[in-house]
CSV table of N, CA and C in Angstrom, one decimal:
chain,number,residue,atom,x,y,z
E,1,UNK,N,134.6,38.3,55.3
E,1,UNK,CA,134.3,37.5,56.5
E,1,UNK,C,135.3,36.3,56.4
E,2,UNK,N,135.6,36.3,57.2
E,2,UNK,CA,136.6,34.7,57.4
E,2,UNK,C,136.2,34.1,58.9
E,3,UNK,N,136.0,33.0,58.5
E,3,UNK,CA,135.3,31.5,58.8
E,3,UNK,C,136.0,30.4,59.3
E,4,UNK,N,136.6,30.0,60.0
E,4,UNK,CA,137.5,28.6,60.1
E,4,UNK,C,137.2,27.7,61.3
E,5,UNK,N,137.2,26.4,60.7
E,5,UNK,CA,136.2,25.6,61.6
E,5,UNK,C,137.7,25.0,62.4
E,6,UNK,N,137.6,24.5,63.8
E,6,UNK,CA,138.3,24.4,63.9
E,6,UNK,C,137.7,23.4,65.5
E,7,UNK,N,138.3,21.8,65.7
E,7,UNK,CA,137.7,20.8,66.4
E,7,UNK,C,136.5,21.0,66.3
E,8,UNK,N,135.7,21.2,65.3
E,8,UNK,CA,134.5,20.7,65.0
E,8,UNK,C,133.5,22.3,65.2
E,9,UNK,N,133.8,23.3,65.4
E,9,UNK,CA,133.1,24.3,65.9
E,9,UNK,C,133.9,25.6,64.7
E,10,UNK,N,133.1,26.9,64.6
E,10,UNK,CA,133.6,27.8,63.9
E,10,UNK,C,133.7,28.8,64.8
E,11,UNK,N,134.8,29.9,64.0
E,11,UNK,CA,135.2,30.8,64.5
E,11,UNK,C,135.8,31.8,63.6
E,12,UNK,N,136.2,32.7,64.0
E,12,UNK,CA,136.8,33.5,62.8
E,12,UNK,C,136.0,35.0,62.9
E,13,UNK,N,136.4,36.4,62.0
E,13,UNK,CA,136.1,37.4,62.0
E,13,UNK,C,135.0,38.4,60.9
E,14,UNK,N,134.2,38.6,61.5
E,14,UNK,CA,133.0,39.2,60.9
E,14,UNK,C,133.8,41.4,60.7
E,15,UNK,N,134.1,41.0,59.4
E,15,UNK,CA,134.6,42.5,59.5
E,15,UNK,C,134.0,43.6,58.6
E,16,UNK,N,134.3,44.9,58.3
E,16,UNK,CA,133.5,45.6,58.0
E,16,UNK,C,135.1,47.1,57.7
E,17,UNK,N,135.2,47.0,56.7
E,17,UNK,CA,135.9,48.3,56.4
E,17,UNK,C,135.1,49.4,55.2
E,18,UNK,N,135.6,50.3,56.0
E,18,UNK,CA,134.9,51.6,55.1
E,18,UNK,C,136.0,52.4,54.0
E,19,UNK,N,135.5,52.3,53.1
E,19,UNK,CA,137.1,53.3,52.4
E,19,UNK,C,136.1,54.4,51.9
E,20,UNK,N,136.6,55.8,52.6
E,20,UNK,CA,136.2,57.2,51.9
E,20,UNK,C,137.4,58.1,51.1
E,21,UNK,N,136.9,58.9,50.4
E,21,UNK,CA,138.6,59.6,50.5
E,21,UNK,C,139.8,60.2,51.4
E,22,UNK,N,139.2,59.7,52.8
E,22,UNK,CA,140.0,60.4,53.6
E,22,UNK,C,140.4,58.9,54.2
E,23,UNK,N,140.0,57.8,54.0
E,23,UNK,CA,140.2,56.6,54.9
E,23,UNK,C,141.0,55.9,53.5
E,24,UNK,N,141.0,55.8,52.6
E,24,UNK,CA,141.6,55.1,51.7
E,24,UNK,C,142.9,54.5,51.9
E,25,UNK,N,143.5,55.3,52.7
E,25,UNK,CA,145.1,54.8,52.4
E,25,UNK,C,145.1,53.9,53.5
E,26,UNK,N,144.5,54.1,54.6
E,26,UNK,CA,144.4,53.2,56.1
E,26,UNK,C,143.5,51.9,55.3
E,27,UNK,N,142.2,52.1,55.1
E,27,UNK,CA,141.9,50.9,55.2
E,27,UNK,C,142.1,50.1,53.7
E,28,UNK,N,142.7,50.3,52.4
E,28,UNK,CA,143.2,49.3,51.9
E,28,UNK,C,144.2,48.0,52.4
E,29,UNK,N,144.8,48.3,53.1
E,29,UNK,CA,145.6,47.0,53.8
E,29,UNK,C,144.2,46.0,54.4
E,30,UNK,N,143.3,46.4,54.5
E,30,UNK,CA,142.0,45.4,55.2
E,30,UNK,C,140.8,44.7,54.0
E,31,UNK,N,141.2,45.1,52.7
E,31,UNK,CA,140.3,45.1,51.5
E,31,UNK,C,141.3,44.0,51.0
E,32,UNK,N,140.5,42.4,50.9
E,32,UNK,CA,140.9,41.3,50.4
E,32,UNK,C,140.3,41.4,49.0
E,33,UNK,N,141.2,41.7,47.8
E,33,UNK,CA,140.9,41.5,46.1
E,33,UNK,C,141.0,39.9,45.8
E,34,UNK,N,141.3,38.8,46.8
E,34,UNK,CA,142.1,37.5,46.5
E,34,UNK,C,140.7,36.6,45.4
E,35,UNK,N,140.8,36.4,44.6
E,35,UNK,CA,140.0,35.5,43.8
E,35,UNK,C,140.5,33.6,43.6
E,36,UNK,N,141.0,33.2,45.0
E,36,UNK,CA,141.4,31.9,44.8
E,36,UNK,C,141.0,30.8,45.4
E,37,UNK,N,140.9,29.7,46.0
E,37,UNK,CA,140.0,29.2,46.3
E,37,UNK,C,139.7,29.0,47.7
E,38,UNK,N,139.9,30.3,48.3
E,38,UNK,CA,139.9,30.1,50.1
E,38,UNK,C,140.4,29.4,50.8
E,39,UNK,N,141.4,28.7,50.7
E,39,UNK,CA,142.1,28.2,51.4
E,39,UNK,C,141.6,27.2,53.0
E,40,UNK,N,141.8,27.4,53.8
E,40,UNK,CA,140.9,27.2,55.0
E,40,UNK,C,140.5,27.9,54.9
E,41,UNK,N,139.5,29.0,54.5
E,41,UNK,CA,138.4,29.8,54.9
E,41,UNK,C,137.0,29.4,54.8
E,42,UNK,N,136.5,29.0,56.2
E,42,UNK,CA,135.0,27.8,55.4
E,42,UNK,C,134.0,28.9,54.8
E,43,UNK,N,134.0,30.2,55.1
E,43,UNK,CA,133.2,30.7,54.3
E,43,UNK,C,133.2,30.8,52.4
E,44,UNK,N,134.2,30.3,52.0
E,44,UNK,CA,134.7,30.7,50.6
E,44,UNK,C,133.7,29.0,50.1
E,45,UNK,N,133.3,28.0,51.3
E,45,UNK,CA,132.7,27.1,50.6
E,45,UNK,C,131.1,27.2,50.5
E,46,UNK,N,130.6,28.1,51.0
E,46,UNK,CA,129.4,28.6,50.5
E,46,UNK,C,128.1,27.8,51.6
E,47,UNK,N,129.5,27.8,53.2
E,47,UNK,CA,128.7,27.6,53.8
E,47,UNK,C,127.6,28.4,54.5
E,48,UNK,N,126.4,28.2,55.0
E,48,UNK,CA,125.2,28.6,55.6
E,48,UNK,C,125.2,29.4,57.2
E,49,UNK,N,125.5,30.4,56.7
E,49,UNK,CA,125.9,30.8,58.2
E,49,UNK,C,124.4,32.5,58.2
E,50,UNK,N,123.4,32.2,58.2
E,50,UNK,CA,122.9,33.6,57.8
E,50,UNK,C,122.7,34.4,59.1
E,51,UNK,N,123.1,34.4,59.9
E,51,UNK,CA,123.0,34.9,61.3
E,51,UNK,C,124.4,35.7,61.3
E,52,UNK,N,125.3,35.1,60.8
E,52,UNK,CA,126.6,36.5,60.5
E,52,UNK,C,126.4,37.0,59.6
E,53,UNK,N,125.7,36.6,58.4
E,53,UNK,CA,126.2,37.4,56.9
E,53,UNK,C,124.7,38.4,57.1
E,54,UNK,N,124.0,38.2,58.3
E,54,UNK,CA,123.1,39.7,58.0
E,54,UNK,C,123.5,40.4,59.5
E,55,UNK,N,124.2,40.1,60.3
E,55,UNK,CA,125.4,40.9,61.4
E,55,UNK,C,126.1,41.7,60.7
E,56,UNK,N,126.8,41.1,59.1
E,56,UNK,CA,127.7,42.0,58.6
E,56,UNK,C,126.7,42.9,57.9
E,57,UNK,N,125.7,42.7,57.0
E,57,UNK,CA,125.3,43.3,56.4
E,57,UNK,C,124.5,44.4,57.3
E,58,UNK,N,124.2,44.3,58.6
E,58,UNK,CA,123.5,45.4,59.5
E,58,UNK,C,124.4,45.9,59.6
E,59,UNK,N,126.2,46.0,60.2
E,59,UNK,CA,127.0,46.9,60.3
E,59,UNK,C,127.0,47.5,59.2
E,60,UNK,N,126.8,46.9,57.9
E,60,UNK,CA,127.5,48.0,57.1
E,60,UNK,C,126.2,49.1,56.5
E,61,UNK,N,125.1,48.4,56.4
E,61,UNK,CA,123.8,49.4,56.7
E,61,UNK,C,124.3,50.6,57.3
E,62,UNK,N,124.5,50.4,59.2
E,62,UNK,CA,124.6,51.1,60.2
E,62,UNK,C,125.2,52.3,59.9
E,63,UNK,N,126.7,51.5,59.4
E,63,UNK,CA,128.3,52.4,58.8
E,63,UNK,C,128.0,53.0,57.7
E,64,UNK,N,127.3,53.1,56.8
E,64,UNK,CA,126.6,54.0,55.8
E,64,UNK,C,126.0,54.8,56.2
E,65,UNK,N,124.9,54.8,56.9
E,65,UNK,CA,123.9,55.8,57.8
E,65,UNK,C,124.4,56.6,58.4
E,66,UNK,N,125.9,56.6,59.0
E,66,UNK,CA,126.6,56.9,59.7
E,66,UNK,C,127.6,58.2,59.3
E,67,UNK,N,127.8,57.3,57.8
E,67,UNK,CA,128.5,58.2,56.9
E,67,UNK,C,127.8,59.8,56.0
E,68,UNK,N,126.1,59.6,56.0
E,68,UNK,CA,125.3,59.9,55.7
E,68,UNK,C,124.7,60.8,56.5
E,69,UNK,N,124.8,61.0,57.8
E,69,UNK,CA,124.3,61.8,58.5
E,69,UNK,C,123.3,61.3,59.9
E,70,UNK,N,122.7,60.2,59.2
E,70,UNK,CA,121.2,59.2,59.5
E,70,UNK,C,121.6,59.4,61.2
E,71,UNK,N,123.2,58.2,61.3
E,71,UNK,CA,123.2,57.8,63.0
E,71,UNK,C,124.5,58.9,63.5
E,72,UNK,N,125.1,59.5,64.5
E,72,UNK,CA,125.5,59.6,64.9
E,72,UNK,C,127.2,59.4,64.8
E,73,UNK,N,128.3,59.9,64.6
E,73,UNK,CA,129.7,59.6,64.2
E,73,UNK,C,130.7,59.8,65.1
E,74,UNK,N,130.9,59.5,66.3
E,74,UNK,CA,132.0,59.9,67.2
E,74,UNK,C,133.1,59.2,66.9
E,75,UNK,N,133.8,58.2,66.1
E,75,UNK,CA,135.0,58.0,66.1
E,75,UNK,C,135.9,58.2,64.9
E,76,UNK,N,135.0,57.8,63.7
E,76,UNK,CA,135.6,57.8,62.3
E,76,UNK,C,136.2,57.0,62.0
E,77,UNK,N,135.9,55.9,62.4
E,77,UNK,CA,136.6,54.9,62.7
E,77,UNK,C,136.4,53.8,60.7
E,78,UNK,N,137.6,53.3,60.3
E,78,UNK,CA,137.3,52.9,59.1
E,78,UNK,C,137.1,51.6,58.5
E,79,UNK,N,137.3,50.8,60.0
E,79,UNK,CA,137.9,49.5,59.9
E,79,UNK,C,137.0,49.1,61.6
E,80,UNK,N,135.9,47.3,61.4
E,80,UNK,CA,135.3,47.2,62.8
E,80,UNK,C,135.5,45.8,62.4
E,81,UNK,N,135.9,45.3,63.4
E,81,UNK,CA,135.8,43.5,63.2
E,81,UNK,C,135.2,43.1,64.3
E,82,UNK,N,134.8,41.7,64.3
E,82,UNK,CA,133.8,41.6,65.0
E,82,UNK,C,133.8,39.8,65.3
E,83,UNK,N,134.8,39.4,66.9
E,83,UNK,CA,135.3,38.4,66.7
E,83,UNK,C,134.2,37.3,66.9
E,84,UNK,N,133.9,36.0,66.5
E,84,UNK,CA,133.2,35.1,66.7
E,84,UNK,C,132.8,34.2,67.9
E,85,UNK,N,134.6,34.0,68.3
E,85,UNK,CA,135.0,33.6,69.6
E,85,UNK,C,135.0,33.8,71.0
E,86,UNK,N,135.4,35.3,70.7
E,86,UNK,CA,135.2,36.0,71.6
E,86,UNK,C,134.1,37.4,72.1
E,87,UNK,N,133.4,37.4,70.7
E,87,UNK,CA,132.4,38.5,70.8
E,87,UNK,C,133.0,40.0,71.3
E,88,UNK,N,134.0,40.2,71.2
E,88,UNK,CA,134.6,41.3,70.8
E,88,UNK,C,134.4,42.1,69.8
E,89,UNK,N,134.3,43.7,70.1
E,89,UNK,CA,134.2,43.8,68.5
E,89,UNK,C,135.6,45.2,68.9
E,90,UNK,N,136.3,45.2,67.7
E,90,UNK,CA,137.5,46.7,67.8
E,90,UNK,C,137.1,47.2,66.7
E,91,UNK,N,138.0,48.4,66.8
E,91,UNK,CA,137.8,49.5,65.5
E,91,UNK,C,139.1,49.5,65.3
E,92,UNK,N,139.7,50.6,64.1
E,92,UNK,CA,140.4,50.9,64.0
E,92,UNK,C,140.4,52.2,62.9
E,93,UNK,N,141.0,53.3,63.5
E,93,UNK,CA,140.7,54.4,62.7
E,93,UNK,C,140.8,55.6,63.8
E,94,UNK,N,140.6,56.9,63.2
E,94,UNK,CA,140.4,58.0,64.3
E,94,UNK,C,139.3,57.5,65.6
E,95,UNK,N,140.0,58.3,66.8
E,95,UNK,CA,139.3,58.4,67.8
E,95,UNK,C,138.2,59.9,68.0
C-alpha cells in the first residue's frame, strides 16, 4: 500500500498482486522487497488507516477464493490497484 499525504489530506494506492506460476514473471515488477525507511510513504509510519488495510486484506481474501475455485475467475488478472483519489480500481493481467 502506498499512502501520501499531500495539503493536508491522503491519497495514494491500495494494491493487490498475485504471483502464481503462471503470473510470476508479470507481476514481480509490482512486488516491493524495499526494507528502508519509506520515504514519503505515510503508510511505512504506522499510520492508522483500518478502513484500507481491511479493503486490502478483503481483496486479497476475494483473490485467493478466486484462485481456489470459491468465487468466479473471468480475467486472470495478477495485479488490482485501487486508487484512493479517484476510487478507481484497474487490473492488469489477462483478459
Amino acid at each position: 500500500m502506498g499512502v501520501l499525504l499531500n495539503d493536508g489530506q491522503l491519497g495514494g494506492i491500495v494494491r493487490l498482486t498475485t504471483s502464481t506460476a503462471e503470473t510470476r514473471e508479470e507481476a514481480a515488477p509490482h512486488i516491493s522487497y524495499a526494507d528502508d525507511d519509506g520515504g514519503a510513504n505515510e503508510y511505512a509510519t504506522n499510520i492508522q488507516i483500518a478502513e484500507l488495510n481491511s479493503f486490502n486484506a478483503s481483496l486479497a481474501v476475494m483473490r485467493w477464493k478466486q484462485l481456489f475455485g470459491v468465487y468466479r475467475e473471468a480475467r486472470g488478472h495478477f495485479y488490482t490497484g485501487y486508487s484512493i483519489g479517484s476510487g478507481e480500481i484497474v487490473h492488469e493481467g489477462a483478459e
